[in-house]
Coordinates of C-alpha atoms in Angstrom, one line a residue:
X1 CA 0.0 0.0 -0.1
X2 CA 1.1 3.4 -0.6
X3 CA 2.1 5.9 2.1
X4 CA -0.6 8.4 3.7
X5 CA -1.5 10.8 1.1
X6 CA -4.2 13.6 0.8
X7 CA -7.2 12.1 -0.6
X8 CA -8.7 13.3 -3.9
X9 CA -12.0 12.7 -5.5
X10 CA -11.3 11.6 -9.1
X11 CA -14.8 11.0 -10.3
X12 CA -18.4 11.9 -9.3
X13 CA -21.6 10.5 -11.0
X14 CA -25.2 11.1 -9.8
X15 CA -28.5 9.6 -11.0
X16 CA -32.0 8.6 -10.0
X17 CA -34.6 6.0 -11.0
X18 CA -36.5 6.5 -14.0
X19 CA -40.0 7.4 -12.7
X20 CA -40.7 11.2 -12.3
X21 CA -43.5 12.9 -10.4
X22 CA -44.3 16.5 -10.0
X23 CA -45.1 18.1 -6.6
X24 CA -48.8 18.7 -7.8
X25 CA -49.2 14.9 -8.8
X26 CA -47.6 13.9 -5.4
X27 CA -50.1 16.3 -3.7
X28 CA -53.2 14.7 -5.6
X29 CA -52.0 11.2 -4.5
X30 CA -51.7 12.2 -0.9
X31 CA -55.2 13.3 -0.9
X32 CA -56.2 10.0 -2.0
X33 CA -54.1 8.2 0.5
X34 CA -54.9 10.4 3.4
X35 CA -58.2 12.1 2.8
X36 CA -59.0 13.0 6.5
X37 CA -55.6 14.9 6.9
X38 CA -55.8 16.3 3.5
X39 CA -58.9 18.3 4.7
X40 CA -56.4 20.3 7.0
X41 CA -55.2 23.3 4.9
X42 CA -52.0 23.3 7.0
X43 CA -51.1 19.9 6.0
X44 CA -51.5 20.3 2.3
X45 CA -49.6 23.7 2.3
X46 CA -46.5 21.6 3.3
X47 CA -46.3 20.5 -0.5
X48 CA -46.1 24.3 -1.6
X49 CA -44.0 25.3 1.2
X50 CA -41.3 22.4 0.6
X51 CA -40.5 24.3 -2.6
X52 CA -39.9 21.3 -4.5
X53 CA -40.9 21.2 -8.2
X54 CA -40.4 17.4 -9.0
X55 CA -38.9 14.2 -7.5
X56 CA -37.9 10.8 -8.8
X57 CA -39.3 7.6 -7.4
X58 CA -38.6 3.9 -7.6
X59 CA -41.8 2.7 -9.0
X60 CA -44.7 4.5 -11.1
X61 CA -46.8 6.8 -8.8
X62 CA -49.8 4.4 -9.0
X63 CA -47.7 1.7 -7.3
X64 CA -47.9 3.7 -4.1
X65 CA -51.6 4.1 -3.9
X66 CA -51.8 0.3 -3.1
X67 CA -50.6 -1.3 0.2
X68 CA -47.2 -3.2 0.2
X69 CA -45.7 -5.2 2.8
X70 CA -42.2 -4.6 4.3
X71 CA -41.1 -7.5 2.3
X72 CA -42.5 -6.1 -0.9
X73 CA -40.8 -2.7 -0.4
X74 CA -37.5 -4.1 0.6
X75 CA -37.6 -6.3 -2.6
X76 CA -38.0 -3.3 -4.7
X77 CA -35.1 -1.7 -2.6
X78 CA -32.8 -4.4 -3.6
X79 CA -33.7 -4.5 -7.1
X80 CA -33.6 -0.7 -7.7
X81 CA -30.6 -0.1 -5.5
X82 CA -28.5 -2.8 -7.5
X83 CA -29.7 -1.3 -10.9
X84 CA -29.1 2.3 -10.2
X85 CA -25.9 1.7 -8.3
X86 CA -24.4 -0.6 -11.1
X87 CA -25.1 2.1 -13.6
X88 CA -23.6 4.9 -11.3
X89 CA -20.5 3.0 -10.4
X90 CA -19.8 2.2 -14.1
X91 CA -20.0 5.9 -15.0
X92 CA -17.7 6.8 -12.1
X93 CA -15.1 4.1 -13.1
X94 CA -15.1 5.3 -16.7
X95 CA -14.7 8.9 -15.6
X96 CA -11.8 8.0 -13.4
X97 CA -10.2 5.9 -16.3
X98 CA -9.7 2.9 -14.1
X99 CA -10.9 -0.6 -14.8
X100 CA -13.1 -2.6 -12.0
X101 CA -10.0 -4.6 -11.1
X102 CA -8.1 -1.5 -10.0
X103 CA -10.7 -1.0 -7.1
X104 CA -9.1 -2.2 -3.9
X105 CA -11.7 -0.8 -1.6
X106 CA -15.6 -0.2 -1.7
X107 CA -17.8 2.1 0.7
X108 CA -21.6 1.6 0.3
X109 CA -23.9 3.9 2.3
X110 CA -27.7 3.3 2.6
X111 CA -30.4 3.5 5.1
X112 CA -33.8 2.8 3.1
X113 CA -33.7 -0.9 3.0
X114 CA -31.9 -3.9 4.4
X115 CA -29.9 -6.9 2.8
X116 CA -27.4 -9.6 4.2
X117 CA -25.1 -9.8 2.6
X118 CA -24.8 -6.3 2.0
X119 CA -25.5 -5.1 -1.6
X120 CA -21.8 -4.1 -2.1
X121 CA -20.9 -7.6 -2.2
X122 CA -23.4 -8.1 -5.2
X123 CA -22.1 -5.1 -6.9
X124 CA -18.5 -6.6 -6.6
X125 CA -19.9 -9.6 -8.7
X126 CA -21.8 -7.6 -11.1
X127 CA -19.0 -5.0 -11.9
X128 CA -16.3 -7.5 -11.8
X129 CA -14.5 -5.6 -9.0
X130 CA -11.3 -7.1 -7.5
X131 CA -12.4 -9.8 -5.1
X132 CA -10.0 -8.7 -2.4
X133 CA -11.2 -5.2 -2.2
X134 CA -12.0 -4.3 1.3
X135 CA -15.6 -3.6 2.1
X136 CA -17.2 -1.0 4.4
X137 CA -21.1 -1.0 4.2
X138 CA -22.6 1.7 6.4
X139 CA -26.2 1.7 7.5
X140 CA -28.3 3.9 9.6
X141 CA -26.7 7.2 9.0
X142 CA -29.3 8.6 7.1
X143 CA -29.2 12.2 5.8
X144 CA -25.6 12.6 7.3
X145 CA -24.5 9.4 5.5
X146 CA -23.4 11.3 2.4
X147 CA -20.6 13.4 4.4
X148 CA -19.8 10.4 6.8
X149 CA -19.4 8.1 4.0
X150 CA -17.3 10.4 2.1
X151 CA -15.1 11.1 5.2
X152 CA -14.7 7.1 5.7
X153 CA -13.8 6.7 2.0
X154 CA -11.1 9.4 2.5
X155 CA -9.7 7.6 5.5
X156 CA -9.3 4.5 3.5
X157 CA -7.1 6.4 0.9
X158 CA -5.1 7.9 3.9
X159 CA -4.6 4.2 5.1
X160 CA -3.1 3.3 1.7
X161 CA -5.9 2.2 -0.5
X162 CA -5.2 3.5 -4.1
X163 CA -8.8 3.5 -5.8
X164 CA -11.8 3.5 -3.2
X165 CA -15.2 3.2 -4.9
X166 CA -18.0 5.1 -3.0
X167 CA -21.6 4.3 -3.6
X168 CA -24.5 6.1 -1.7
X169 CA -28.1 4.9 -2.8
X170 CA -31.3 6.1 -0.9
X171 CA -34.9 5.0 -2.0
X172 CA -36.9 7.3 0.4
X173 CA -40.0 6.9 -1.3
X174 CA -40.4 3.2 -0.2
X175 CA -40.6 4.3 3.2
X176 CA -44.2 5.5 2.8
X177 CA -46.4 3.7 5.4
X178 CA -50.1 3.8 3.9
X179 CA -52.1 3.6 7.3
X180 CA -49.8 6.0 9.2
X181 CA -51.5 9.4 9.6
X182 CA -48.7 10.9 11.8
X183 CA -47.4 14.2 10.7
X184 CA -43.9 12.9 10.0
X185 CA -45.4 10.4 7.4
X186 CA -47.4 13.1 5.7
X187 CA -44.6 15.5 5.6
X188 CA -42.1 12.7 4.1
X189 CA -44.6 12.4 1.2
X190 CA -43.8 16.0 0.4
X191 CA -40.0 15.9 0.7
X192 CA -38.6 12.4 0.2
X193 CA -37.3 11.1 -3.1
X194 CA -34.9 8.4 -4.6
X195 CA -31.4 8.9 -6.0
X196 CA -27.9 7.8 -5.7
X197 CA -24.2 8.9 -6.3
X198 CA -21.0 7.0 -7.0
X199 CA -17.4 8.6 -6.5
X200 CA -13.9 7.2 -7.1
X201 CA -11.1 8.5 -4.5
X202 CA -7.5 8.1 -4.6
X203 CA -4.2 9.5 -3.3
X204 CA -3.0 12.9 -4.7
X205 CA -0.4 12.1 -7.5
X206 CA 0.8 15.6 -7.5
X207 CA -1.2 16.7 -10.4
X208 CA -4.2 18.3 -8.6
X209 CA -6.2 20.7 -10.7
X210 CA -4.8 19.5 -14.1
X211 CA -7.2 18.8 -16.8
X212 CA -7.1 15.1 -17.2
X213 CA -6.8 13.4 -14.0
X214 CA -5.7 15.9 -11.4
X215 CA -8.8 15.3 -9.4
X216 CA -12.4 17.2 -8.6
X217 CA -11.3 18.1 -5.1
X218 CA -9.1 17.4 -2.2
X219 CA -10.4 16.1 1.2
X220 CA -8.2 17.5 4.1
X221 CA -10.2 16.2 7.1
X222 CA -13.7 15.4 8.6
X223 CA -15.5 16.4 11.9
X224 CA -18.5 14.4 13.6
X225 CA -20.5 15.6 16.5
X226 CA -23.1 13.3 18.2
X227 CA -25.5 15.3 20.0
X228 CA -26.6 13.7 23.5
X229 CA -30.2 12.6 24.1
X230 CA -31.2 13.3 20.5
X231 CA -32.3 9.8 19.2
X232 CA -35.9 11.0 18.8
X233 CA -35.2 13.7 16.4
X234 CA -34.8 11.6 13.3
X235 CA -35.0 7.9 12.5
X236 CA -36.9 5.0 11.4
X237 CA -39.5 2.8 13.5
X238 CA -39.5 -0.6 12.2
X239 CA -42.9 -1.8 11.6
X240 CA -44.9 -4.5 9.9
X241 CA -45.6 -2.1 7.1
X242 CA -41.8 -1.0 6.7
X243 CA -39.7 1.6 7.9
X244 CA -41.8 4.5 9.6
X245 CA -40.2 7.8 9.4
X246 CA -39.6 9.8 12.7
X247 CA -38.3 13.4 12.5
X248 CA -38.9 16.6 14.7
X249 CA -39.7 20.0 13.7
X250 CA -36.6 21.1 15.9
X251 CA -34.0 20.5 13.2
X252 CA -33.6 24.0 12.0
X253 CA -33.5 25.3 15.6
X254 CA -30.8 22.9 16.2
X255 CA -28.9 24.3 13.2
X256 CA -29.3 27.7 14.7
X257 CA -28.2 26.8 17.9
X258 CA -25.0 24.6 17.3
X259 CA -23.9 25.2 13.8
X260 CA -21.9 28.3 14.2
X261 CA -19.7 26.9 16.9
X262 CA -19.7 23.5 15.5
X263 CA -18.5 24.6 12.2
X264 CA -15.7 26.8 13.8
X265 CA -14.6 23.7 15.8
X266 CA -14.4 21.5 12.7
X267 CA -12.3 24.1 10.8
X268 CA -10.1 24.6 13.8
X269 CA -9.0 20.9 13.9
X270 CA -7.5 21.8 10.3
X271 CA -6.2 25.0 11.5
X272 CA -8.6 26.8 9.1
X273 CA -10.8 29.8 9.7
X274 CA -14.3 30.5 8.7
X275 CA -13.3 33.6 6.6
X276 CA -11.4 31.2 4.4
X277 CA -14.3 29.0 3.3
X278 CA -15.6 30.2 -0.1
X279 CA -17.8 27.3 -1.0
X280 CA -20.5 25.6 1.2
X281 CA -21.9 22.3 0.2
X282 CA -24.9 21.7 2.5
X283 CA -27.4 18.9 2.6
X284 CA -30.7 20.5 1.8
X285 CA -33.0 18.8 4.4
X286 CA -35.7 21.3 3.9
X287 CA -35.9 25.1 3.1
X288 CA -36.1 25.8 6.8
X289 CA -32.7 24.0 7.4
X290 CA -31.0 25.8 4.4
X291 CA -32.1 29.1 5.8
X292 CA -31.1 28.4 9.1
X293 CA -27.5 27.5 7.7
X294 CA -27.5 30.8 5.9
X295 CA -28.3 32.9 8.9
X296 CA -26.2 31.0 11.5
X297 CA -23.1 31.2 9.4
X298 CA -23.8 34.7 8.1
X299 CA -23.5 33.3 4.5
X300 CA -23.7 35.9 1.6
X301 CA -26.7 35.7 -0.6
X302 CA -26.6 33.0 -3.0
X303 CA -24.2 30.9 -1.1
X304 CA -26.3 28.0 -0.8
X305 CA -28.2 28.3 -4.2
X306 CA -26.9 24.9 -5.2
X307 CA -28.7 23.3 -2.1
X308 CA -31.8 25.1 -3.1
X309 CA -31.7 23.8 -6.5
X310 CA -31.1 20.3 -5.8
X311 CA -34.1 20.3 -3.3
X312 CA -36.2 22.0 -6.0
X313 CA -35.2 19.4 -8.9
X314 CA -34.8 16.5 -6.8
X315 CA -36.4 16.6 -3.3
X316 CA -34.5 15.1 -0.1
X317 CA -32.8 11.7 -1.2
X318 CA -31.2 11.4 2.3
X319 CA -27.5 10.4 2.1
X320 CA -27.2 11.0 -1.8
X321 CA -28.6 14.6 -1.5
X322 CA -25.4 16.4 -0.4
X323 CA -23.4 14.6 -3.3
X324 CA -25.9 16.0 -5.8
X325 CA -25.3 19.4 -4.2
X326 CA -21.5 18.7 -4.7
X327 CA -22.1 17.9 -8.4
X328 CA -24.0 20.9 -8.9
X329 CA -21.3 23.1 -7.0
X330 CA -18.6 21.7 -9.4
X331 CA -20.4 22.9 -12.4
X332 CA -19.6 26.5 -11.4
X333 CA -15.8 25.7 -11.1
X334 CA -15.3 26.8 -7.6
X335 CA -11.8 27.3 -6.2
X336 CA -10.2 27.2 -2.9
X337 CA -11.3 26.0 0.6
X338 CA -14.8 24.6 1.2
X339 CA -17.0 22.7 3.9
X340 CA -19.5 19.9 3.0
X341 CA -21.8 19.4 5.6
X342 CA -24.9 17.4 6.6
X343 CA -27.0 16.5 9.6
X344 CA -28.9 13.1 10.2
X345 CA -29.8 10.5 12.7
X346 CA -28.1 10.2 15.8
X347 CA -28.7 13.0 15.9
X348 CA -25.4 14.0 14.4
X349 CA -23.6 16.6 12.4
X350 CA -20.9 15.6 9.8
X351 CA -18.5 17.8 7.9
X352 CA -15.7 17.4 5.6
X353 CA -13.1 20.0 4.8
X354 CA -12.5 20.2 1.1
X355 CA -10.4 22.0 -1.4
X356 CA -11.2 22.8 -4.9
X357 CA -8.5 23.3 -7.6
X358 CA -7.3 26.9 -7.9
X359 CA -8.3 26.9 -11.6
X360 CA -11.6 25.2 -11.1
X361 CA -12.5 21.6 -12.3
X362 CA -15.5 20.2 -14.2
X363 CA -17.3 17.3 -12.9

């Protein structure tokens, strides 16, 4: 194995299942599913207030209008995750100009279904990856998983692995529970969507920022914070009908209360200062969460436009969402230091300190 090196992201591919649904169509469907709750104007207003135009889901909208058991939903999760994951991984490997046999480690993040063996083992077979590749499946991180998984993939590069394949796939639409009239389930129908992202990471070869294979960004460190007594803020309750969403309206206030000091501490660990951060890549858990980040960190107007765009065009895809935001940010050819940030079940905050090429780089 190579000596410790600064990890570099060499490729990033994002994608969704094929079925698209507008927010207006989602609202009509929910009125059929939950006629009693839909009579309350404040509940239906969630669909407009979410500021989402469209989302992508794993099955046609009609499929969600009939009951399905946990086993049926999970079977769909396995099929769609493998199909989407294989496509994204092939694209990322091609972008990185490496063969499947070059991969020596695989990180797989997902929290919206279950499988043993974990699905990374199946993808190793399908993709023809090196059978000796180290495997690191991560489950239960939810929305924070995109940042946490990236940090763990970077740790593997620091440990000496040369070509780390990182995949995050979430099929949040499958967590709809038909007979659950809780506010969390109802709000989830206005926010949740399906998507995935694949990345290839490796050590800095000394050509960072060069046109061909210098890398899209460097990863300089990470910072995790688990908030005490916060398990009830977000998560799943496992029921006979599947994974039942649980989340609190306190998330924006948590961002407001802790994020300024938390970000400062994360940067200090790397001897960085807040004034040095020119780009923020933030998981758009919702419009209120985005606004809380902006206000708390005193960000300039437009700093989180990429987060808002991803939310509007894709909804909340849990762990994969922040990687969609990163993909959108890269289109603007950013340069200098940045921070990738997400919060999720635990309740936890995850930050990754990143550096973009001085001349910019295209995804």
